[in-house]
Tab-separated table of C-alpha atoms in Angstrom:
chain	number	residue	atom	x	y	z
A	728	UNK	CA	95.767	97.123	132.282
A	729	UNK	CA	97.233	100.178	130.546
A	730	UNK	CA	96.648	102.427	133.545
A	731	UNK	CA	98.473	100.055	135.845
A	732	UNK	CA	101.160	98.923	133.439
A	733	UNK	CA	104.638	99.145	134.928
A	734	UNK	CA	103.158	100.992	137.910
A	735	UNK	CA	106.035	99.823	140.044
A	736	UNK	CA	108.733	99.881	137.394
A	737	UNK	CA	110.983	102.390	139.140
A	738	UNK	CA	111.000	105.549	141.154
A	739	UNK	CA	113.000	107.034	138.318
A	740	UNK	CA	110.005	106.926	136.031
A	741	UNK	CA	108.012	109.058	138.454
A	742	UNK	CA	110.547	111.806	137.995
A	743	UNK	CA	109.514	111.990	134.367
A	744	UNK	CA	106.226	113.537	135.474
A	745	UNK	CA	107.977	116.808	136.179
A	746	UNK	CA	110.009	117.000	132.985
A	747	UNK	CA	109.456	119.605	130.305
A	748	UNK	CA	110.893	119.961	126.837
A	749	UNK	CA	113.753	122.417	126.661
A	750	UNK	CA	112.483	124.126	123.527
A	751	UNK	CA	112.656	127.657	124.920
A	752	UNK	CA	112.822	130.049	122.022
A	753	UNK	CA	115.825	131.759	123.628
A	754	UNK	CA	117.811	128.594	122.887
A	755	UNK	CA	116.857	128.630	119.221
A	756	UNK	CA	118.187	130.807	116.483
A	757	UNK	CA	115.579	129.783	113.952
A	758	UNK	CA	115.580	131.280	110.519
A	759	UNK	CA	112.874	131.361	107.892
A	760	UNK	CA	113.706	127.760	106.971
A	761	UNK	CA	112.723	126.255	110.326
A	762	UNK	CA	110.105	123.536	110.429
A	763	UNK	CA	108.244	121.478	112.997
A	764	UNK	CA	107.815	117.715	113.237
A	765	UNK	CA	105.963	115.312	115.501
A	766	UNK	CA	107.673	112.095	116.548
A	767	UNK	CA	105.515	109.250	117.865
A	768	UNK	CA	106.586	106.181	119.820
A	769	UNK	CA	104.085	103.333	119.905
A	770	UNK	CA	104.313	100.140	121.949
A	771	UNK	CA	103.072	97.437	119.567
A	772	UNK	CA	104.107	94.345	121.521
A	773	UNK	CA	101.472	91.620	121.883
A	774	UNK	CA	100.991	90.736	125.577
A	775	UNK	CA	101.221	87.034	126.371
A	776	UNK	CA	99.913	85.303	129.489
A	777	UNK	CA	103.224	83.624	130.297
A	778	UNK	CA	106.766	84.944	130.222
A	779	UNK	CA	108.304	81.458	130.252
A	780	UNK	CA	106.989	77.899	130.074
A	781	UNK	CA	108.175	74.371	129.396
A	782	UNK	CA	107.745	70.672	130.094
A	783	UNK	CA	109.528	67.891	131.962
A	784	UNK	CA	109.695	64.104	132.007
A	785	UNK	CA	111.667	61.292	133.551
A	786	UNK	CA	115.245	60.403	132.698
A	787	UNK	CA	115.434	57.537	130.196
A	788	UNK	CA	111.653	57.194	130.168
A	789	UNK	CA	108.752	59.646	130.144
A	790	UNK	CA	107.288	58.720	133.537
A	791	UNK	CA	108.834	59.566	136.893
A	792	UNK	CA	108.723	56.459	139.050
A	793	UNK	CA	108.842	56.271	142.851
A	794	UNK	CA	112.377	57.074	143.979
A	795	UNK	CA	113.125	59.138	140.876
A	796	UNK	CA	113.290	62.891	140.469
A	797	UNK	CA	113.458	65.576	137.786
A	798	UNK	CA	114.557	69.240	137.845
A	799	UNK	CA	113.372	72.282	135.928
A	800	UNK	CA	114.930	75.741	135.691
A	801	UNK	CA	113.054	78.995	135.250
A	802	UNK	CA	113.375	82.707	135.973
A	803	UNK	CA	111.083	84.855	138.105
A	804	UNK	CA	110.823	88.192	139.868
A	805	UNK	CA	109.270	89.056	143.231
A	806	UNK	CA	105.642	89.098	142.108
A	807	UNK	CA	105.738	85.904	140.088
A	808	UNK	CA	105.039	82.272	140.900
A	809	UNK	CA	105.388	78.865	139.244
A	810	UNK	CA	102.517	76.658	138.155
A	811	UNK	CA	103.149	73.048	137.139
A	812	UNK	CA	101.032	69.954	136.586
A	813	UNK	CA	101.597	66.210	136.241
A	814	UNK	CA	99.248	63.214	136.385
A	815	UNK	CA	98.861	61.027	139.444
A	816	UNK	CA	99.411	57.979	137.286
A	817	UNK	CA	97.572	55.411	139.412
A	818	UNK	CA	94.216	57.144	139.033
A	819	UNK	CA	91.413	57.717	136.588
A	820	UNK	CA	91.711	61.514	136.465
A	821	UNK	CA	93.814	62.940	139.289
A	822	UNK	CA	96.647	65.419	138.848
A	823	UNK	CA	99.201	67.283	140.941
A	824	UNK	CA	99.352	71.091	140.867
A	825	UNK	CA	99.678	73.899	143.355
A	826	UNK	CA	96.958	76.294	144.382
A	827	UNK	CA	96.534	79.329	142.128
A	828	UNK	CA	98.403	81.238	140.866
A	829	UNK	CA	101.259	78.816	141.543
A	830	UNK	CA	104.077	78.027	143.958
A	831	UNK	CA	105.056	81.109	145.933
A	832	UNK	CA	108.671	81.979	145.146
A	833	UNK	CA	109.355	85.060	147.294
A	834	UNK	CA	108.333	85.994	150.811
A	835	UNK	CA	106.666	89.284	151.742
A	836	UNK	CA	110.079	90.937	152.100
A	837	UNK	CA	111.041	89.974	148.555
A	838	UNK	CA	113.496	87.286	149.629
A	839	UNK	CA	113.601	84.184	147.467
A	840	UNK	CA	112.072	81.092	149.080
A	841	UNK	CA	114.384	78.086	148.962
A	842	UNK	CA	114.466	74.567	150.364
A	843	UNK	CA	111.520	72.254	150.887
A	844	UNK	CA	108.296	73.703	149.472
A	845	UNK	CA	106.362	70.423	149.292
A	846	UNK	CA	103.492	71.998	151.198
A	847	UNK	CA	102.726	73.998	148.047
A	848	UNK	CA	101.624	70.960	146.033
A	849	UNK	CA	98.046	69.679	146.074
A	850	UNK	CA	96.272	66.706	144.529
A	851	UNK	CA	93.233	67.465	142.376
A	852	UNK	CA	90.337	65.406	141.010
A	853	UNK	CA	89.617	66.561	137.453
A	854	UNK	CA	85.954	65.565	137.731
A	855	UNK	CA	85.771	63.936	134.312
A	856	UNK	CA	85.836	60.253	135.337
A	857	UNK	CA	84.311	58.276	138.155
A	858	UNK	CA	87.124	57.351	140.526
A	859	UNK	CA	85.944	53.737	140.857
A	860	UNK	CA	84.417	52.784	137.501
A	861	UNK	CA	86.229	55.135	135.172
A	862	UNK	CA	82.933	56.129	133.581
A	863	UNK	CA	82.692	59.634	132.204
A	864	UNK	CA	81.261	62.298	134.482
A	865	UNK	CA	81.078	66.064	134.569
A	866	UNK	CA	81.973	67.517	137.951
A	867	UNK	CA	84.004	70.581	138.975
A	868	UNK	CA	87.710	70.248	139.686
A	869	UNK	CA	88.089	69.642	143.405
A	870	UNK	CA	90.953	68.890	145.763
A	871	UNK	CA	91.202	65.170	146.537
A	872	UNK	CA	90.208	64.711	150.191
A	873	UNK	CA	92.217	62.781	152.776
A	874	UNK	CA	95.368	62.519	150.659
A	875	UNK	CA	98.440	64.550	151.619
A	876	UNK	CA	100.143	65.318	148.313
A	877	UNK	CA	103.310	66.444	150.104
A	878	UNK	CA	103.875	62.845	151.258
A	879	UNK	CA	103.859	61.660	147.652
A	880	UNK	CA	105.841	64.425	146.046
A	881	UNK	CA	108.757	66.365	147.467
A	882	UNK	CA	109.531	69.799	146.026
A	883	UNK	CA	112.827	71.587	146.598
A	884	UNK	CA	113.724	75.092	145.398
A	885	UNK	CA	117.184	76.557	144.826
A	886	UNK	CA	117.850	80.133	143.693
A	887	UNK	CA	120.635	81.961	141.848
A	888	UNK	CA	120.376	85.634	142.783
A	889	UNK	CA	122.669	86.849	139.993
A	890	UNK	CA	120.587	85.322	137.207
A	891	UNK	CA	117.282	85.331	139.151
A	892	UNK	CA	116.937	81.692	138.139
A	893	UNK	CA	115.225	79.029	140.225
A	894	UNK	CA	115.755	75.281	140.090
A	895	UNK	CA	112.803	73.176	141.179
A	896	UNK	CA	113.470	69.512	141.899
A	897	UNK	CA	110.404	67.253	141.855
A	898	UNK	CA	110.945	63.922	143.606
A	899	UNK	CA	108.522	60.994	143.596
A	900	UNK	CA	108.361	59.946	147.246
A	901	UNK	CA	105.178	57.863	146.971
A	902	UNK	CA	106.990	54.542	147.161
A	903	UNK	CA	105.775	52.347	150.037
A	904	UNK	CA	102.784	54.575	150.808
A	905	UNK	CA	99.127	53.711	150.389
A	906	UNK	CA	99.106	55.953	147.315
A	907	UNK	CA	102.186	54.771	145.442
A	908	UNK	CA	102.091	56.113	141.905
A	909	UNK	CA	104.195	57.137	138.931
A	910	UNK	CA	104.096	60.757	137.735
A	911	UNK	CA	103.449	61.486	134.082
A	912	UNK	CA	105.429	64.027	132.040
A	913	UNK	CA	104.422	67.499	133.157
A	914	UNK	CA	104.203	71.136	132.147
A	915	UNK	CA	105.137	74.381	133.890
A	916	UNK	CA	104.716	78.118	133.368
A	917	UNK	CA	105.488	81.515	134.917
A	918	UNK	CA	102.822	84.185	134.377
A	919	UNK	CA	103.786	87.543	132.897
A	920	UNK	CA	103.695	90.498	135.303
A	921	UNK	CA	102.710	93.979	134.088
A	922	UNK	CA	103.928	96.048	137.018
A	923	UNK	CA	100.807	95.687	139.119
A	924	UNK	CA	99.404	92.199	138.541
A	925	UNK	CA	99.913	88.841	136.865
A	926	UNK	CA	98.350	88.547	133.428
A	927	UNK	CA	97.080	85.068	134.262
A	928	UNK	CA	96.152	84.451	137.884
A	929	UNK	CA	94.614	81.008	137.251
A	930	UNK	CA	96.963	79.161	134.901
A	931	UNK	CA	96.038	75.692	133.597
A	932	UNK	CA	92.686	75.325	135.387
A	933	UNK	CA	90.121	76.934	137.666
A	934	UNK	CA	89.272	75.159	140.925
A	935	UNK	CA	85.563	74.487	141.548
A	936	UNK	CA	84.840	74.844	137.819
A	937	UNK	CA	84.585	72.307	135.017
A	938	UNK	CA	87.871	71.242	133.493
A	939	UNK	CA	89.271	72.060	130.062
A	940	UNK	CA	90.628	69.771	127.317
A	941	UNK	CA	94.277	70.528	128.104
A	942	UNK	CA	94.243	69.627	131.789
A	943	UNK	CA	91.833	66.747	131.132
A	944	UNK	CA	94.359	65.055	128.853
A	945	UNK	CA	96.987	65.344	131.581
A	946	UNK	CA	94.673	64.115	134.346
A	947	UNK	CA	93.274	61.153	132.398
A	948	UNK	CA	96.188	60.042	130.229
A	949	UNK	CA	99.297	61.939	131.281
A	950	UNK	CA	99.249	63.483	127.797
A	951	UNK	CA	100.740	66.992	127.831
A	952	UNK	CA	100.587	67.676	124.064
A	953	UNK	CA	97.551	69.965	124.123
A	954	UNK	CA	98.762	71.915	127.131
A	955	UNK	CA	102.235	72.329	125.621
A	956	UNK	CA	100.727	73.703	122.421
A	957	UNK	CA	98.544	76.123	124.348
A	958	UNK	CA	101.429	77.306	126.485
A	959	UNK	CA	103.678	77.776	123.472
A	960	UNK	CA	101.024	79.980	121.907
A	961	UNK	CA	100.533	82.018	125.083
A	962	UNK	CA	104.193	82.430	126.096
A	963	UNK	CA	106.361	85.373	125.112
A	964	UNK	CA	108.463	88.262	126.365
A	965	UNK	CA	106.660	91.580	126.498
A	966	UNK	CA	107.623	94.989	127.818
A	967	UNK	CA	106.598	98.524	128.574
A	968	UNK	CA	108.621	101.457	127.298
A	969	UNK	CA	109.802	104.479	129.240
A	970	UNK	CA	109.107	108.072	128.215
A	971	UNK	CA	111.307	108.704	125.183
A	972	UNK	CA	114.037	111.326	124.963
A	973	UNK	CA	114.511	113.062	121.605
A	974	UNK	CA	117.454	115.325	120.793
A	975	UNK	CA	117.919	117.702	117.853
A	976	UNK	CA	121.590	118.165	117.050
A	977	UNK	CA	124.222	118.974	114.423
A	978	UNK	CA	127.132	116.787	113.365
A	979	UNK	CA	127.865	113.161	112.555
A	980	UNK	CA	128.009	111.759	116.076
A	981	UNK	CA	124.901	110.577	117.928
A	982	UNK	CA	125.057	112.473	121.252
A	983	UNK	CA	123.078	109.810	123.158
A	984	UNK	CA	125.354	106.777	122.821
A	985	UNK	CA	128.245	105.295	120.872
A	986	UNK	CA	128.164	101.562	120.157
A	987	UNK	CA	131.388	99.717	120.982
A	988	UNK	CA	132.272	102.070	123.815
A	989	UNK	CA	131.380	102.049	127.501
A	990	UNK	CA	128.656	104.218	128.947
A	991	UNK	CA	130.102	107.690	129.560
A	992	UNK	CA	128.128	108.392	132.705
A	993	UNK	CA	126.076	111.318	131.406
A	994	UNK	CA	122.662	109.713	131.820
A	995	UNK	CA	122.183	106.797	129.425
A	996	UNK	CA	122.532	104.310	132.293
A	997	UNK	CA	119.669	105.960	134.175
A	998	UNK	CA	117.369	105.562	131.169
A	999	UNK	CA	118.468	101.998	130.394
A	1000	UNK	CA	118.108	100.818	133.989
A	1001	UNK	CA	115.296	102.926	135.434
A	1002	UNK	CA	113.642	104.819	132.580
A	1003	UNK	CA	114.729	108.142	134.137
A	1004	UNK	CA	115.530	110.759	131.468
A	1005	UNK	CA	116.469	113.625	133.801
A	1006	UNK	CA	120.252	113.225	133.908
A	1007	UNK	CA	120.697	112.668	130.177
A	1008	UNK	CA	118.354	115.540	129.393
A	1009	UNK	CA	120.418	117.918	131.512
A	1010	UNK	CA	123.705	116.625	130.096
A	1011	UNK	CA	122.616	116.998	126.480
A	1012	UNK	CA	121.331	120.523	126.991
A	1013	UNK	CA	124.847	121.659	127.840
A	1014	UNK	CA	126.404	120.390	124.601
A	1015	UNK	CA	127.197	123.059	121.973
A	1016	UNK	CA	125.969	120.932	119.060
A	1017	UNK	CA	122.610	120.165	120.697
A	1018	UNK	CA	119.750	122.485	119.692
A	1019	UNK	CA	116.932	121.007	121.716
A	1020	UNK	CA	115.943	118.109	123.947
A	1021	UNK	CA	112.342	116.879	124.088
A	1022	UNK	CA	110.509	114.288	126.171
A	1023	UNK	CA	107.681	112.172	124.735
A	1024	UNK	CA	105.360	110.996	127.488
A	1025	UNK	CA	105.386	111.316	131.249
A	1026	UNK	CA	104.628	107.731	132.301
A	1027	UNK	CA	105.425	104.162	131.209
A	1028	UNK	CA	104.087	103.250	127.776
A	1029	UNK	CA	102.030	100.054	127.906
A	1030	UNK	CA	101.358	97.715	124.969
A	1031	UNK	CA	98.825	99.371	122.698
A	1032	UNK	CA	99.726	102.869	123.930
A	1033	UNK	CA	101.763	105.618	122.309
A	1034	UNK	CA	103.426	108.909	123.220
A	1035	UNK	CA	104.588	111.797	121.083
A	1036	UNK	CA	106.318	115.144	121.157
A	1037	UNK	CA	106.810	118.029	118.758
A	1038	UNK	CA	110.224	119.450	117.944
A	1039	UNK	CA	111.580	122.329	115.904
A	1040	UNK	CA	114.529	122.028	113.554
A	1041	UNK	CA	116.296	123.607	110.589
A	1042	UNK	CA	117.662	122.095	107.372
A	1043	UNK	CA	120.802	120.124	108.216
A	1044	UNK	CA	119.662	119.221	111.711
A	1045	UNK	CA	119.513	115.598	112.847
A	1046	UNK	CA	117.561	113.807	115.541
A	1047	UNK	CA	118.288	110.904	117.865
A	1048	UNK	CA	116.075	109.162	120.387
A	1049	UNK	CA	116.178	106.648	123.235
A	1050	UNK	CA	113.630	104.775	125.348
A	1051	UNK	CA	114.044	101.982	127.894
A	1052	UNK	CA	113.063	98.383	127.220
A	1053	UNK	CA	111.182	98.474	130.496
A	1054	UNK	CA	111.282	94.777	131.406
A	1055	UNK	CA	115.071	94.564	131.284
A	1056	UNK	CA	118.025	95.291	133.518
A	1057	UNK	CA	119.737	97.842	131.250
A	1058	UNK	CA	118.424	97.748	127.675
A	1059	UNK	CA	117.295	100.613	125.484
A	1060	UNK	CA	115.899	101.253	122.023
A	1061	UNK	CA	117.637	103.910	119.947
A	1062	UNK	CA	118.204	104.808	116.310
A	1063	UNK	CA	121.358	103.194	114.981
A	1064	UNK	CA	121.156	105.113	111.702
A	1065	UNK	CA	121.504	108.869	111.362
A	1066	UNK	CA	118.097	110.488	110.864
A	1067	UNK	CA	117.669	113.829	109.123
A	1068	UNK	CA	115.285	116.012	111.119
A	1069	UNK	CA	113.228	116.698	108.001
A	1070	UNK	CA	112.430	112.989	107.537
A	1071	UNK	CA	108.793	111.938	107.390
A	1072	UNK	CA	107.267	108.490	107.840
A	1073	UNK	CA	108.077	105.260	109.668
A	1074	UNK	CA	111.698	105.142	110.866
A	1075	UNK	CA	111.393	101.958	112.917
A	1076	UNK	CA	113.690	100.045	110.564
A	1077	UNK	CA	116.554	102.239	111.706
A	1078	UNK	CA	115.915	101.417	115.361
A	1079	UNK	CA	117.802	98.755	117.333
A	1080	UNK	CA	117.758	97.255	120.818
A	1081	UNK	CA	120.965	97.898	122.755
A	1082	UNK	CA	122.511	96.662	125.991
A	1083	UNK	CA	124.060	99.594	127.860
A	1084	UNK	CA	126.589	97.276	129.504
A	1085	UNK	CA	125.926	98.749	132.936
A	1086	UNK	CA	123.898	95.955	134.564
A	1087	UNK	CA	124.027	92.157	134.544
A	1088	UNK	CA	121.247	90.790	132.349
A	1089	UNK	CA	118.416	88.577	133.562
A	1090	UNK	CA	115.475	87.020	131.736
A	1091	UNK	CA	113.388	89.970	130.461
A	1092	UNK	CA	110.279	90.374	132.571
A	1093	UNK	CA	111.416	87.758	135.082
A	1094	UNK	CA	114.513	89.198	136.746
A	1095	UNK	CA	114.516	90.090	140.413
A	1096	UNK	CA	117.012	92.944	139.936
A	1097	UNK	CA	114.933	94.610	137.220
A	1098	UNK	CA	113.223	97.929	137.924
A	1099	UNK	CA	109.904	96.247	137.085
A	1100	UNK	CA	110.193	94.369	140.387
A	1101	UNK	CA	111.637	97.275	142.347
A	1102	UNK	CA	115.183	95.979	142.008
A	1103	UNK	CA	118.530	97.518	141.099
A	1104	UNK	CA	120.707	95.833	138.450
A	1105	UNK	CA	123.966	94.354	139.618
A	1106	UNK	CA	126.729	96.489	138.169
A	1107	UNK	CA	128.908	95.519	135.248
A	1108	UNK	CA	131.140	97.524	132.932
A	1109	UNK	CA	130.786	96.286	129.360
A	1110	UNK	CA	130.704	97.927	125.948
A	1111	UNK	CA	127.436	99.234	124.568
A	1112	UNK	CA	126.275	96.642	122.051
A	1113	UNK	CA	123.195	95.265	120.362
A	1114	UNK	CA	121.184	92.762	122.357
A	1115	UNK	CA	121.889	89.251	121.090
A	1116	UNK	CA	119.783	86.103	120.989
A	1117	UNK	CA	120.368	84.825	124.517
A	1118	UNK	CA	116.682	85.454	125.244
A	1119	UNK	CA	113.701	85.073	122.865
A	1120	UNK	CA	113.086	88.827	122.589
A	1121	UNK	CA	110.568	89.890	119.918
A	1122	UNK	CA	111.998	91.713	116.908
A	1123	UNK	CA	112.219	95.480	117.145
A	1124	UNK	CA	109.278	95.926	114.766
A	1125	UNK	CA	107.128	93.740	117.026
A	1126	UNK	CA	107.763	95.912	120.072
A	1127	UNK	CA	108.126	99.556	119.010
A	1128	UNK	CA	107.027	101.751	116.115
A	1129	UNK	CA	108.628	105.152	115.581
A	1130	UNK	CA	107.021	107.610	113.182
A	1131	UNK	CA	107.893	111.154	112.068
A	1132	UNK	CA	105.206	113.463	110.691
């Protein structure tokens, strides 16, 4: 997965392949007191199968009766799909779900699919009970023959392009048919995408294979407790990191950014949105108080991977750094505390996650305008600020580790 991680994040990242550190000795006036350090950036995030998941049930009662409907909201980008499951209540062990890896949400041109998508739902036999007697059996999960699930359940999709949020309405239309049935409470999930593939291409169950305890409880009893617990454990925001830019400078002002002010147009936006360090690198090199600019890495940094670069400095010099939160619209990690260039050890505690204020936010790892999905953030002009708690983003220490040696 590491080789493919964030493969399609942005064309801007490809430009990083041609970057070189500007540590030419002609730009340095080093004395006998100069020293060298290595700074390492490690992606320590734990990948999860699902970026978002949840459950649904009827209004006023758990079951969804004929004539009733329920809606769920979720975010997704071009490569992602939605899997959901609910019991066909008037059966021994049947359940509704789509084919793998879930309901298709975007067409081949990347346009969101909206309207009636009932053709995406199928009816499955869990293979754990005899359909007539209810006696236990052990057969593979198979599609129920001769029953058109789309006549029993109507699915309708709506899409908000700004937020990249879908609304799926599930309506019980089985009333008056030969297969009238209530629907049990259900579960849903959107698989995480790593830039080249979904992390889970067969969520919930595997067709033509024996069932598992989680889907069996749904199919036999409409009990979603086990599946909810499993999904909760396997759901979480993850991210890749861009190549990191490191600057050695003098003075009290961080030359990369200033919290509480708008982006100044010298290159931070390009890192925060696309992971492209070129513009900021060139801008910083022209500043009189900047002594060197260095680039750690030349490709996206996947979970479990790390990049590093060496830099030279003198007593009194300071360093600052920045790297993109890759699965966002315009977020970046940077040191919020001044760091003396002579520092050694773990400096992660002085790192924070910032919103550059240049692009409208969407759910991390599930936003159609994110570079991860080949998109371009919709412009906004806000102050640079720390990322809040709108989304369940892991703590800084659970995503990135920065070390000086």
